[in-house]
Coordinates of N, CA and C and ligand atoms in Angstrom, one line a residue:
X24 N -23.8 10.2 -2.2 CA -23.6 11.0 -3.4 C -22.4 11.9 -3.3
X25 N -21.4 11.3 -2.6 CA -19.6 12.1 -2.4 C -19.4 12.1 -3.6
X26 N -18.9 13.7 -4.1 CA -18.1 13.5 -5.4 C -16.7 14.2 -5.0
X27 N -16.0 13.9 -6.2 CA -14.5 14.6 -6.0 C -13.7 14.9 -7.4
X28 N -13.6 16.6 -7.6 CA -13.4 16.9 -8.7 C -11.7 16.8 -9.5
X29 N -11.3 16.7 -8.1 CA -9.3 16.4 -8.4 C -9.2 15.7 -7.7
X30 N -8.7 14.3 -8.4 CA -7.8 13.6 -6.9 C -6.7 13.1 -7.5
X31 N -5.7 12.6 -7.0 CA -4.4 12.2 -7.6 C -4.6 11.0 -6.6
X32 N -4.6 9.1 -7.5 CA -4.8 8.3 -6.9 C -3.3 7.8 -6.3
X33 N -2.1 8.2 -7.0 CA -1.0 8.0 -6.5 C -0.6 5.8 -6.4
X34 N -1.1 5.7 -7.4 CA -0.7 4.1 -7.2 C -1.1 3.2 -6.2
X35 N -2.6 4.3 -5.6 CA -3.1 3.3 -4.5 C -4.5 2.5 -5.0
X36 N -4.8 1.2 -4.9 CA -5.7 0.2 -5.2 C -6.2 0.9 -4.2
X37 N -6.0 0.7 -3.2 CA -7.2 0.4 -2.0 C -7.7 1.8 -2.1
X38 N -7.2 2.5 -2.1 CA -8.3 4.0 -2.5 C -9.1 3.8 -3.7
X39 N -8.7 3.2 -5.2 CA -9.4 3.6 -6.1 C -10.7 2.0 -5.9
X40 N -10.3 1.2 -5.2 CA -11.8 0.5 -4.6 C -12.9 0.9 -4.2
X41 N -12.0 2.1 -2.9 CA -13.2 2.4 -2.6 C -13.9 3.5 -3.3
X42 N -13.0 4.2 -4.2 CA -13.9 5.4 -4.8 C -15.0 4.7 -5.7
X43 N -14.8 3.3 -6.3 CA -15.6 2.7 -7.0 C -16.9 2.0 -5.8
X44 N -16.6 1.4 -4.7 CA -17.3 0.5 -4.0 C -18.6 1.7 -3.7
X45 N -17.9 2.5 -3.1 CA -18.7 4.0 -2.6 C -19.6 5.0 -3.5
X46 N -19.6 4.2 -5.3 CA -20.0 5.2 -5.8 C -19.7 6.8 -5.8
X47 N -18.1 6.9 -5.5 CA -17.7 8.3 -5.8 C -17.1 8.8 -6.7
X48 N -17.8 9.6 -7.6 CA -17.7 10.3 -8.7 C -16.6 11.0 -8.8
X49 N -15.5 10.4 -9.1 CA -14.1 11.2 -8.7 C -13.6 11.6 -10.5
X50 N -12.9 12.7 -10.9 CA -11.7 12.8 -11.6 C -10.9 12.4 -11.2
X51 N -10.0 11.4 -11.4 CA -8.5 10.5 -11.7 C -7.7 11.8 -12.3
X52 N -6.8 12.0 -12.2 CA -5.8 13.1 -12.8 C -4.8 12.2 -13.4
X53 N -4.3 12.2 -14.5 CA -3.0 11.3 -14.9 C -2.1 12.5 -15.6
X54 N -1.1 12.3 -14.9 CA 0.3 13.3 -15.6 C 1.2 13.0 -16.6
X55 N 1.2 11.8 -16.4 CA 2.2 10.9 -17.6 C 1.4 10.1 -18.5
X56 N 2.2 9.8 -19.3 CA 1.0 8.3 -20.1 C 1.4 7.1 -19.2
X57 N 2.7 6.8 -18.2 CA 2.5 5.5 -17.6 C 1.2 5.5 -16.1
X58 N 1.1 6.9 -15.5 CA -0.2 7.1 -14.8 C -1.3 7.2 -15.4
X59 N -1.5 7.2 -16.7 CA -2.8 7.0 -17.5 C -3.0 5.7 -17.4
X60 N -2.0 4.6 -17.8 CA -2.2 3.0 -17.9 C -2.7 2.6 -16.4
X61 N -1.6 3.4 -15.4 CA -2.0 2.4 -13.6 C -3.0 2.9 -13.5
X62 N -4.1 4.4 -13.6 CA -4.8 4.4 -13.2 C -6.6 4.4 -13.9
X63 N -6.0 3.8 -15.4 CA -6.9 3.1 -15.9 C -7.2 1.6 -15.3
X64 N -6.2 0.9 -15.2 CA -6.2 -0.3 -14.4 C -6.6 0.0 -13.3
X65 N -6.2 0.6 -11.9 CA -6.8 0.6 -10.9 C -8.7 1.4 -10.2
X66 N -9.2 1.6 -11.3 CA -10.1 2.4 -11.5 C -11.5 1.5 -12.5
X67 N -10.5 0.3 -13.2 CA -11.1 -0.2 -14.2 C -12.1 0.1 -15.0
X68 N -11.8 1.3 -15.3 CA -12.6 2.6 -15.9 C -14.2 2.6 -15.9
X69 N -14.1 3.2 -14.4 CA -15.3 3.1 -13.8 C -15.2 4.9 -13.0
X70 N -14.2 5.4 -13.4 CA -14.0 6.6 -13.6 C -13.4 7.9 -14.1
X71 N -14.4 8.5 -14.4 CA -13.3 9.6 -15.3 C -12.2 9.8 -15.0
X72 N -11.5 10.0 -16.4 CA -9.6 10.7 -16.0 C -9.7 11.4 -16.9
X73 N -9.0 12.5 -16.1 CA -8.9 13.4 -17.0 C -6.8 13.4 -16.8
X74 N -6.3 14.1 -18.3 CA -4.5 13.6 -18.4 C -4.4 15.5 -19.1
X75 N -3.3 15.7 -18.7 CA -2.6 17.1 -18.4 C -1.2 16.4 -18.6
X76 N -0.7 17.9 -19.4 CA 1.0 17.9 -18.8 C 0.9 18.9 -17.5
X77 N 1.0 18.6 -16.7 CA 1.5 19.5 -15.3 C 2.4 20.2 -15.7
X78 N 2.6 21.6 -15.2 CA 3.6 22.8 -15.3 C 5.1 21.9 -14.7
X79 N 5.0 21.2 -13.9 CA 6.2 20.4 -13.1 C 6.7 19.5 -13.8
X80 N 6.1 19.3 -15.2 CA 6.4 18.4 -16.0 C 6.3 19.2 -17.5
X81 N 6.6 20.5 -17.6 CA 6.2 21.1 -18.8 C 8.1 20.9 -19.5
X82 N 8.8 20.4 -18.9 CA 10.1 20.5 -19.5 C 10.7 18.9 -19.9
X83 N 9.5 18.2 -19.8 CA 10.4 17.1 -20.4 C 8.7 15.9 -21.1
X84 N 7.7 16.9 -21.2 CA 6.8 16.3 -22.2 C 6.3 17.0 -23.0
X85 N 5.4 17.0 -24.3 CA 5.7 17.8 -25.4 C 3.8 17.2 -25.9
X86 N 3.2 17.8 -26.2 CA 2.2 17.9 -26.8 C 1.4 16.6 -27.8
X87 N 2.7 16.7 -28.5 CA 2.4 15.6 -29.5 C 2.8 14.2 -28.9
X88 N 3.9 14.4 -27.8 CA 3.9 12.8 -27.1 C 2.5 12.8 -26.7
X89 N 1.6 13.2 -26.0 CA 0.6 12.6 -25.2 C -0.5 13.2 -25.7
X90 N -0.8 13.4 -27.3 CA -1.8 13.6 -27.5 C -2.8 12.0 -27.5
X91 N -2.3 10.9 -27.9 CA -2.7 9.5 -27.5 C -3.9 9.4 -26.4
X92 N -3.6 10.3 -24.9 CA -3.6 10.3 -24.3 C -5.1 11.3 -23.8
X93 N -4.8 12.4 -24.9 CA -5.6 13.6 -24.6 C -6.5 13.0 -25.0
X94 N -6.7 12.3 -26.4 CA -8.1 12.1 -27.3 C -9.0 10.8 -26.4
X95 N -8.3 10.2 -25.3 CA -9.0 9.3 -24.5 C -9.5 10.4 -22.9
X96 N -9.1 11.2 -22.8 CA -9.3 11.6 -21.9 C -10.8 12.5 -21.4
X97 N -11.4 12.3 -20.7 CA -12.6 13.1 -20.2 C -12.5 14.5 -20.0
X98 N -11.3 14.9 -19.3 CA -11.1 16.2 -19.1 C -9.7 16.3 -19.6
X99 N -9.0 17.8 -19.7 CA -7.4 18.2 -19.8 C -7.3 19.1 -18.6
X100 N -6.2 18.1 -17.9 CA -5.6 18.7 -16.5 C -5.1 17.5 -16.1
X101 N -4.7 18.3 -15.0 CA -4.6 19.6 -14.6 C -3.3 20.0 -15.5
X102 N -3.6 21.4 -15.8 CA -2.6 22.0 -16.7 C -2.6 23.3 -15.8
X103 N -1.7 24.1 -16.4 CA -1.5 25.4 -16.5 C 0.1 26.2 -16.2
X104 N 0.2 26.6 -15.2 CA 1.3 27.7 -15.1 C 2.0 27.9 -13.7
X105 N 3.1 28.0 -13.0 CA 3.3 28.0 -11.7 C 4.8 28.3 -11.3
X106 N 4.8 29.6 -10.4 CA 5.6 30.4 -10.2 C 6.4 30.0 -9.0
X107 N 5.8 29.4 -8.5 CA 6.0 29.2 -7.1 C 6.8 27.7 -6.5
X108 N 6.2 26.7 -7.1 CA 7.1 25.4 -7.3 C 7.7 24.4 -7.6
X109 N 8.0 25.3 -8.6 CA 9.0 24.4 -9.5 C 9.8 25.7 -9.9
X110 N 10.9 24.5 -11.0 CA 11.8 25.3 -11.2 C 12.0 25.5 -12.9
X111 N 11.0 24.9 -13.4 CA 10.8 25.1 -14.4 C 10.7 26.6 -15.6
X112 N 11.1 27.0 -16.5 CA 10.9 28.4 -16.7 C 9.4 28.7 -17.0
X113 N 9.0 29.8 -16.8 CA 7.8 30.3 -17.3 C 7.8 29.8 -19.2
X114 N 8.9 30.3 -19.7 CA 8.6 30.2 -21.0 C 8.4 28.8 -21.0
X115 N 9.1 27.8 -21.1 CA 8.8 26.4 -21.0 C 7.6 26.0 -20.9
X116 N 6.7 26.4 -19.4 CA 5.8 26.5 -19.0 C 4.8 26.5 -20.1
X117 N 4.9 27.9 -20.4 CA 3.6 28.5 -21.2 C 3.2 28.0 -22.5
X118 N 4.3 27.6 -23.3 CA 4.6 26.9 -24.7 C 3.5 25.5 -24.3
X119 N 3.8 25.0 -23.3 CA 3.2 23.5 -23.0 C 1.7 23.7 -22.3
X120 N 1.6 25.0 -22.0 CA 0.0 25.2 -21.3 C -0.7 25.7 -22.7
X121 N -0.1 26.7 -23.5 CA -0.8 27.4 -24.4 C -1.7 25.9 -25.0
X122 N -0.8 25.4 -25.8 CA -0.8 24.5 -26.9 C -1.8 23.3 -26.3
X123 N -2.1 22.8 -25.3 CA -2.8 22.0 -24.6 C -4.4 22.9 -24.3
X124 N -4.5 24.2 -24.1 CA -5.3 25.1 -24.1 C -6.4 25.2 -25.4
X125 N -5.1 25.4 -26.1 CA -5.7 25.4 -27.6 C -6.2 23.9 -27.6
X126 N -6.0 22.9 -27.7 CA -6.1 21.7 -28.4 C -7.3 21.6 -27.3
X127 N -7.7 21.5 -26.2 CA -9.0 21.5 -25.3 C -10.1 22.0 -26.0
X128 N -10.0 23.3 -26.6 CA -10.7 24.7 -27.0 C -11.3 23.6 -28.2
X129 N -10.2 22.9 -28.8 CA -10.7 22.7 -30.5 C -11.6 21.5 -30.2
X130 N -11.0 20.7 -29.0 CA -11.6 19.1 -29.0 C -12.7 19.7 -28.1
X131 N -13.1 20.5 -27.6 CA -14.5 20.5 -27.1 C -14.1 19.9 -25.7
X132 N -13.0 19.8 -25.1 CA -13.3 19.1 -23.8 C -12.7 20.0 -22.2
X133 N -13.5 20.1 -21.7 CA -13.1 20.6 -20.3 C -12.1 20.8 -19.5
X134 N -11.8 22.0 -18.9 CA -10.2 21.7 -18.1 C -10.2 22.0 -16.5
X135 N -8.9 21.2 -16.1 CA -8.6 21.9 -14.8 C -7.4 22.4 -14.8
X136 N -8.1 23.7 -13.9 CA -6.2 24.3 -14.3 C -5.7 24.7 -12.8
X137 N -4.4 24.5 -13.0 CA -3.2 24.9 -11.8 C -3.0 26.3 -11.6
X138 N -2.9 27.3 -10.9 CA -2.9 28.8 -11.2 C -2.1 29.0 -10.3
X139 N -0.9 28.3 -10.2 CA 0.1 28.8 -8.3 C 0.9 29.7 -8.7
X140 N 0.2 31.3 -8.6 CA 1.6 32.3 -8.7 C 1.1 32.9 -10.0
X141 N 0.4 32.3 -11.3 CA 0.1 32.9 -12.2 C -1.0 33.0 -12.5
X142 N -2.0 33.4 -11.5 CA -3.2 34.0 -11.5 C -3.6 34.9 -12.8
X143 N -2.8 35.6 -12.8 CA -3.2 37.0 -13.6 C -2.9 36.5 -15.4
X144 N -1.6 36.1 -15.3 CA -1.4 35.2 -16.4 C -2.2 34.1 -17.5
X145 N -2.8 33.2 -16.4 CA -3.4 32.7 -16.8 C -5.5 32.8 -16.8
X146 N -5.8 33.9 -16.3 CA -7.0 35.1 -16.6 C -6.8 35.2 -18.0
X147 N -5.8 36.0 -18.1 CA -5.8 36.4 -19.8 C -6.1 35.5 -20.4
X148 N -4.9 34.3 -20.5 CA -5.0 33.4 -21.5 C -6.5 32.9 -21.9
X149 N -7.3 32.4 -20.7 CA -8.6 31.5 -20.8 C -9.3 32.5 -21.4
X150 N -9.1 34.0 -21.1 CA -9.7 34.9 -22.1 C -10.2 34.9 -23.2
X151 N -9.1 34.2 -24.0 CA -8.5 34.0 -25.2 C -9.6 33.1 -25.5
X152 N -9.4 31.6 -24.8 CA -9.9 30.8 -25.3 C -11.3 30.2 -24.5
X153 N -12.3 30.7 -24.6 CA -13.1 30.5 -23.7 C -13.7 28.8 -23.7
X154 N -14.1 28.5 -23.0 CA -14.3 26.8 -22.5 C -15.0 26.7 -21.1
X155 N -15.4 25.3 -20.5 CA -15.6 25.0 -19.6 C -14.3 24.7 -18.6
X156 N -14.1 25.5 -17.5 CA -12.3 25.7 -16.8 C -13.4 25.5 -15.3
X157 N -12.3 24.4 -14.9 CA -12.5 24.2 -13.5 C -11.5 25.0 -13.1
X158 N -11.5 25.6 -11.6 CA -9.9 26.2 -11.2 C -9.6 25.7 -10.0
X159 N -8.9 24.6 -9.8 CA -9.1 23.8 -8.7 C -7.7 24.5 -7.9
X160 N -8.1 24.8 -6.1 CA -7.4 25.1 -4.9 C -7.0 26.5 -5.0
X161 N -7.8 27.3 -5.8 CA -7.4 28.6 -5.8 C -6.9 29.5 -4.5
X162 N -5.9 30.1 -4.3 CA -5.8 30.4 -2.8 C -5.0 32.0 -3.0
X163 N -5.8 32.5 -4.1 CA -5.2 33.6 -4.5 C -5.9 34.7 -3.7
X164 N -5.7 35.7 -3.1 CA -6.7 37.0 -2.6 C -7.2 37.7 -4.0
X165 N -6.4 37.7 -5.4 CA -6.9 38.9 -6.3 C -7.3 38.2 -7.5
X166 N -8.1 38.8 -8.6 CA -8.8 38.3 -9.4 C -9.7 37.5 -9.1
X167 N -10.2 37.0 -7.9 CA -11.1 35.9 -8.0 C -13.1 36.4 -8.4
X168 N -13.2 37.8 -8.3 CA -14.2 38.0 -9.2 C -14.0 37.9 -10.7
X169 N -12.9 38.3 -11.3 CA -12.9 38.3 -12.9 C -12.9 36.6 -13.0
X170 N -12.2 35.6 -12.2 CA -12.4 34.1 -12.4 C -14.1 33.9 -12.9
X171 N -14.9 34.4 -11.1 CA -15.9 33.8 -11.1 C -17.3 33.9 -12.5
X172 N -16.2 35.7 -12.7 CA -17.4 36.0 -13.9 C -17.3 35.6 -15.4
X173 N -16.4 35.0 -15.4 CA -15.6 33.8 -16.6 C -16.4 32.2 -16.6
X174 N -17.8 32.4 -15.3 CA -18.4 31.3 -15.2 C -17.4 30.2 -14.7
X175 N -16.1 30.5 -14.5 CA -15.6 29.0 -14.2 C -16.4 28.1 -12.5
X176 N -15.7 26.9 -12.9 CA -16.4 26.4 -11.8 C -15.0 26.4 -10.6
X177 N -15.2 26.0 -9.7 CA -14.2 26.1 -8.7 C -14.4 25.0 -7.4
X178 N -13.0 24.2 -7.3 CA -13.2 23.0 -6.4 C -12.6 23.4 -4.8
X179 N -13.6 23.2 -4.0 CA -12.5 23.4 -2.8 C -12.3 22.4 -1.9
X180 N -11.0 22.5 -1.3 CA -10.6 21.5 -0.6 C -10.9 21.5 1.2
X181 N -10.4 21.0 2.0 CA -9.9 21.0 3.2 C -9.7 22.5 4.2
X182 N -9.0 23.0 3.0 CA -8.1 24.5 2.9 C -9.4 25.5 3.7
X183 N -10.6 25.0 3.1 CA -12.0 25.9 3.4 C -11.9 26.4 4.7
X184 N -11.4 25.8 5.5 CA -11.5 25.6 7.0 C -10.7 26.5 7.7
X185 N -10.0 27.0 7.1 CA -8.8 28.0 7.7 C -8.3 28.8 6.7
X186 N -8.5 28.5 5.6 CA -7.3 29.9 4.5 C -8.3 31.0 4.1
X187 N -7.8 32.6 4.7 CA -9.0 33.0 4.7 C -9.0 33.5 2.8
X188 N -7.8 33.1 2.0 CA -8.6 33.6 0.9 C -9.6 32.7 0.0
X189 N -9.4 31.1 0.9 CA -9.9 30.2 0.4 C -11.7 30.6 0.6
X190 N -11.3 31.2 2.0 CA -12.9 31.1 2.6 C -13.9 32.7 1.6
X191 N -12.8 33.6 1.4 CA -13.2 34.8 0.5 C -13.8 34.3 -0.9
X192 N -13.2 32.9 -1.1 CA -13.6 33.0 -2.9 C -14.8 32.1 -2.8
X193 N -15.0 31.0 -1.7 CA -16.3 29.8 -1.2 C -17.5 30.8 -1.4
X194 N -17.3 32.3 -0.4 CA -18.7 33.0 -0.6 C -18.9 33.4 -1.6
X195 N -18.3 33.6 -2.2 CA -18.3 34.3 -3.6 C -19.0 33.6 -5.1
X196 N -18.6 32.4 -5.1 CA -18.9 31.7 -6.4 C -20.5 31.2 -6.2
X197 N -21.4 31.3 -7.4 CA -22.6 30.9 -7.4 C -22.6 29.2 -7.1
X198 N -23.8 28.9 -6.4 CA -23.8 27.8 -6.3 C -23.6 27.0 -7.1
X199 N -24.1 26.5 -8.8 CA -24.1 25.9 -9.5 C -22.7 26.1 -10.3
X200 N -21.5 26.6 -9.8 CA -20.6 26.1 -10.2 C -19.4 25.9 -8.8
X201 N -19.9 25.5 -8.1 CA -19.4 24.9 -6.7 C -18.9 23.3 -6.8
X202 N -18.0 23.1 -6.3 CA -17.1 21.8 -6.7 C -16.3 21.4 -5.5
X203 N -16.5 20.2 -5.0 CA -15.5 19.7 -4.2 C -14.3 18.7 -4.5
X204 N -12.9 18.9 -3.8 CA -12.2 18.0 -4.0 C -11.0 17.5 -3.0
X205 N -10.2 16.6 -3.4 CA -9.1 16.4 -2.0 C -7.8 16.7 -2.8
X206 N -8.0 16.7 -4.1 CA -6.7 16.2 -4.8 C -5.5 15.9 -3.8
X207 N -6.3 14.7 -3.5 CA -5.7 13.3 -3.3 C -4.8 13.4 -1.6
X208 N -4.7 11.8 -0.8 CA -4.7 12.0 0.0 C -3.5 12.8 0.5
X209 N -2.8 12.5 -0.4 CA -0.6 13.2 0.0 C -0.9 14.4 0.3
X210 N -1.9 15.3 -0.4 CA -2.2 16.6 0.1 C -2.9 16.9 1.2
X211 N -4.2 16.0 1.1 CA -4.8 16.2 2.4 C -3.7 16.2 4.0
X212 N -2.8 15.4 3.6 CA -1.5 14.6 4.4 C -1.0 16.0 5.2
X213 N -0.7 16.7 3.4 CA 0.2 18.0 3.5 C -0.6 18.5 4.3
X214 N -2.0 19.3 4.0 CA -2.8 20.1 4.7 C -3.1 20.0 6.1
X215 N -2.7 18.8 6.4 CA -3.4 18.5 8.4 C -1.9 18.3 8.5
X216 N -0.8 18.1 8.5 CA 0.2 17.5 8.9 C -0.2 16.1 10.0
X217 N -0.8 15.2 8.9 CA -0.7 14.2 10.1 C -1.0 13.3 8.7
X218 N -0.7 11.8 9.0 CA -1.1 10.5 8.3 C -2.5 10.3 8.1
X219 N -2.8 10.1 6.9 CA -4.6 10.1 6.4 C -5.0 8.6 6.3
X220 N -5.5 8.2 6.5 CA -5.7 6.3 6.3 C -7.0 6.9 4.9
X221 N -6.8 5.9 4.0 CA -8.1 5.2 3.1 C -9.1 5.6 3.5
X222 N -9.3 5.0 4.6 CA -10.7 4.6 4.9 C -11.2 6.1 5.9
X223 N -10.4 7.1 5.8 CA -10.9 8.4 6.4 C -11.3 9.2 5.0
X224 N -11.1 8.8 4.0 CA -11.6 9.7 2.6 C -13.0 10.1 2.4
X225 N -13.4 9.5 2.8 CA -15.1 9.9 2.7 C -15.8 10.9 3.5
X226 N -15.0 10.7 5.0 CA -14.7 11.5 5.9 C -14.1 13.1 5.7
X227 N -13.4 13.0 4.6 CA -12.8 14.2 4.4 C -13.5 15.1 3.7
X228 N -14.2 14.2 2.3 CA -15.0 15.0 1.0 C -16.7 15.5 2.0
X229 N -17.2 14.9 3.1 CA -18.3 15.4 4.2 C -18.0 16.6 4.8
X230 N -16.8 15.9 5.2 CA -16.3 17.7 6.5 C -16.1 19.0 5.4
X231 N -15.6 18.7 4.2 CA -15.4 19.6 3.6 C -16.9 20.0 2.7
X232 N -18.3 19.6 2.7 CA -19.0 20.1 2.5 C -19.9 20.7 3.4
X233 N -19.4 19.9 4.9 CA -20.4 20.3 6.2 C -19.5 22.0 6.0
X234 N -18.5 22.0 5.8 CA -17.9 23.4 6.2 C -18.2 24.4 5.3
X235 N -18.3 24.2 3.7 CA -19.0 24.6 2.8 C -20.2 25.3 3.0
X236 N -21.2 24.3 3.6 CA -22.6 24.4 3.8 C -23.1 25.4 4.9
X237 N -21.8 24.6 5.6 CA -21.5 26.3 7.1 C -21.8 27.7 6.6
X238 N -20.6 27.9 5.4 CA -20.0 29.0 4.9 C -21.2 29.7 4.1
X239 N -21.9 29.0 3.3 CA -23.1 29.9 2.7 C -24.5 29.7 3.0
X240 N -24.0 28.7 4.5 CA -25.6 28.4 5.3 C -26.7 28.0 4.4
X241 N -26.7 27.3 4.0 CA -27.5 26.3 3.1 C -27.0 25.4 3.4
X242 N -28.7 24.3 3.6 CA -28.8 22.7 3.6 C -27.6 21.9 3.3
X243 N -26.8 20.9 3.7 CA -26.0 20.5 3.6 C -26.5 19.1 2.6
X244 N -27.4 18.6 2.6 CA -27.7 17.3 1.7 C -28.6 18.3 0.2
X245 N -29.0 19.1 0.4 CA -28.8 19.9 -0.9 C -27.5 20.3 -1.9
X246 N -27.0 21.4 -0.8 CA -25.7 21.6 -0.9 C -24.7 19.9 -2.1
X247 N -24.7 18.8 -1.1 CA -24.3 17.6 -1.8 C -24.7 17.4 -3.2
X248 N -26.4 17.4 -2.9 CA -26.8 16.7 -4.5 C -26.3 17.9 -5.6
X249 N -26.3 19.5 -5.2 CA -26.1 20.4 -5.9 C -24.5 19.8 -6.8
X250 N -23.7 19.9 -5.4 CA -22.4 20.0 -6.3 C -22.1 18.4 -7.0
X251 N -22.9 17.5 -6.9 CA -22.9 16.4 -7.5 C -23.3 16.5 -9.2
X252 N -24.7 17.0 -9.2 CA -25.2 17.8 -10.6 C -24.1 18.7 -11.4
X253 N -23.1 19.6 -10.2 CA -21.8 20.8 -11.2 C -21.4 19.5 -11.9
X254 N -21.1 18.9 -11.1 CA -19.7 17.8 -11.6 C -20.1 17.2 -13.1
X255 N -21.3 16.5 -13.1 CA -22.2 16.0 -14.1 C -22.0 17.1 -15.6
X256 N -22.1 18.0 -15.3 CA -22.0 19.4 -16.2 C -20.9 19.6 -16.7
X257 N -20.0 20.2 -15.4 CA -18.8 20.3 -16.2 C -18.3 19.1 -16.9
X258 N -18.7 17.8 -16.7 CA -18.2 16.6 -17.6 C -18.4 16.6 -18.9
X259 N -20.1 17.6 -19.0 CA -20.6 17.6 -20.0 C -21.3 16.5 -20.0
X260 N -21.7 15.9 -19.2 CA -22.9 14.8 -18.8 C -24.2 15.0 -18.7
Ligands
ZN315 ZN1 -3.6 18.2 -8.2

């Protein structure tokens, strides 16, 4: 019962086999509409995607190109705001998060959002428009109680294991909106500095619940079925 709330399949078959062979309840992330097509095909939609303009891509896609895109999609994300890497302007940015925010809010459907650098920024906004908001890799020290009391749900990675603001926000959030994820293995890659094989993925979404389960000492095959049920919810399943 492995689920995974962000992953970026990155054009790999042999991963999206096994998320299917494995029965792992993954979000598919697609940024473009041509990673909407490969990873409807590699997935043979046998699992949610959810399609976002990325803040790294808020200066060369536009709302109304990929709304096509939005009205097929399960979730909208990963979206939002980011200070830190890219080089994109804030204003740019915010024009292409607002408007995708709004359009979430109207279609009723669920988000995940990017918050690197614009924590506080993007607090307000969700303010604004209240919804079901995943906050996936949060690794902020401040605001993470006004997050949590916004009911969002929150995915954690790998990161659990060592970042202590990761480990500050794990104790923090109520169980039932608890979420795991890898988004995807290039990061995992990033996060250990070393080469991930495929066939360690399943490996990864365990250790990161065994560490979870550590962290708020609770059952660990509870713990699983729990955040398998968040996922179900926030799909609106
Ligand atoms: Zn991501």
């Amino acid at each position: 019962m492995l689920t995974d709330a962000h992953c970026h399949l990155e054009n790999n078959q042999e991963l999206a086999n096994l998320l299917v062979k494995k029965q792992i309840t993954t979000i598919v992330n697609c940024q473009t509409p041509e990673e909407w097509h490969i990873n409807q095909k590699l997935t043979r939609n046998m699992e949610p995607l959810s399609f976002g303009i990325h803040p790294w891509d808020a200066n060369r896609l536009t709302l109304q190109g990929v709304l096509p895109y939005l009205e097929q999609a399960d979730v909208v994300g990963e979206i939002g705001l980011d200070s830190v890497w890219t080089e994109n302007s804030l204003d740019c940015q915010k024009e292409v998060f607002t408007a995708q925010i709004e359009w979430a809010q109207a279609s009723n459907r669920p988000v995940i959002l990017h918050t690197k650098g614009c924590e506080k920024t993007i607090l307000a906004t969700i303010r604004q428009f209240p919804n079901r908001y995943l906050i996936h890799w949060y690794d902020c020290s401040n605001y993470q109680r006004e997050y949590v009391d916004l009911n969002c749900y929150f995915s954690f990675c790998l990161a659990i294991l060592d970042d202590a603001n990761v480990i500050k926000l794990a104790r923090k959030v109520p169980l039932n909106r608890l979420l795991i994820e890898t988004d995807g293995l290039s990061s995992v890659e990033w996060l250990e500095n070393k080469p991930v094989k495929v066939e360690d993925y399943p490996l990864i979404l365990d250790q990161t619940l065994t560490a979870l389960a550590d962290l708020r000492q609770v059952d660990k095959n509870m713990l699983t079925k729990q955040v398998a049920a968040n996922l179900q919810r926030f799909l609106g399943k």
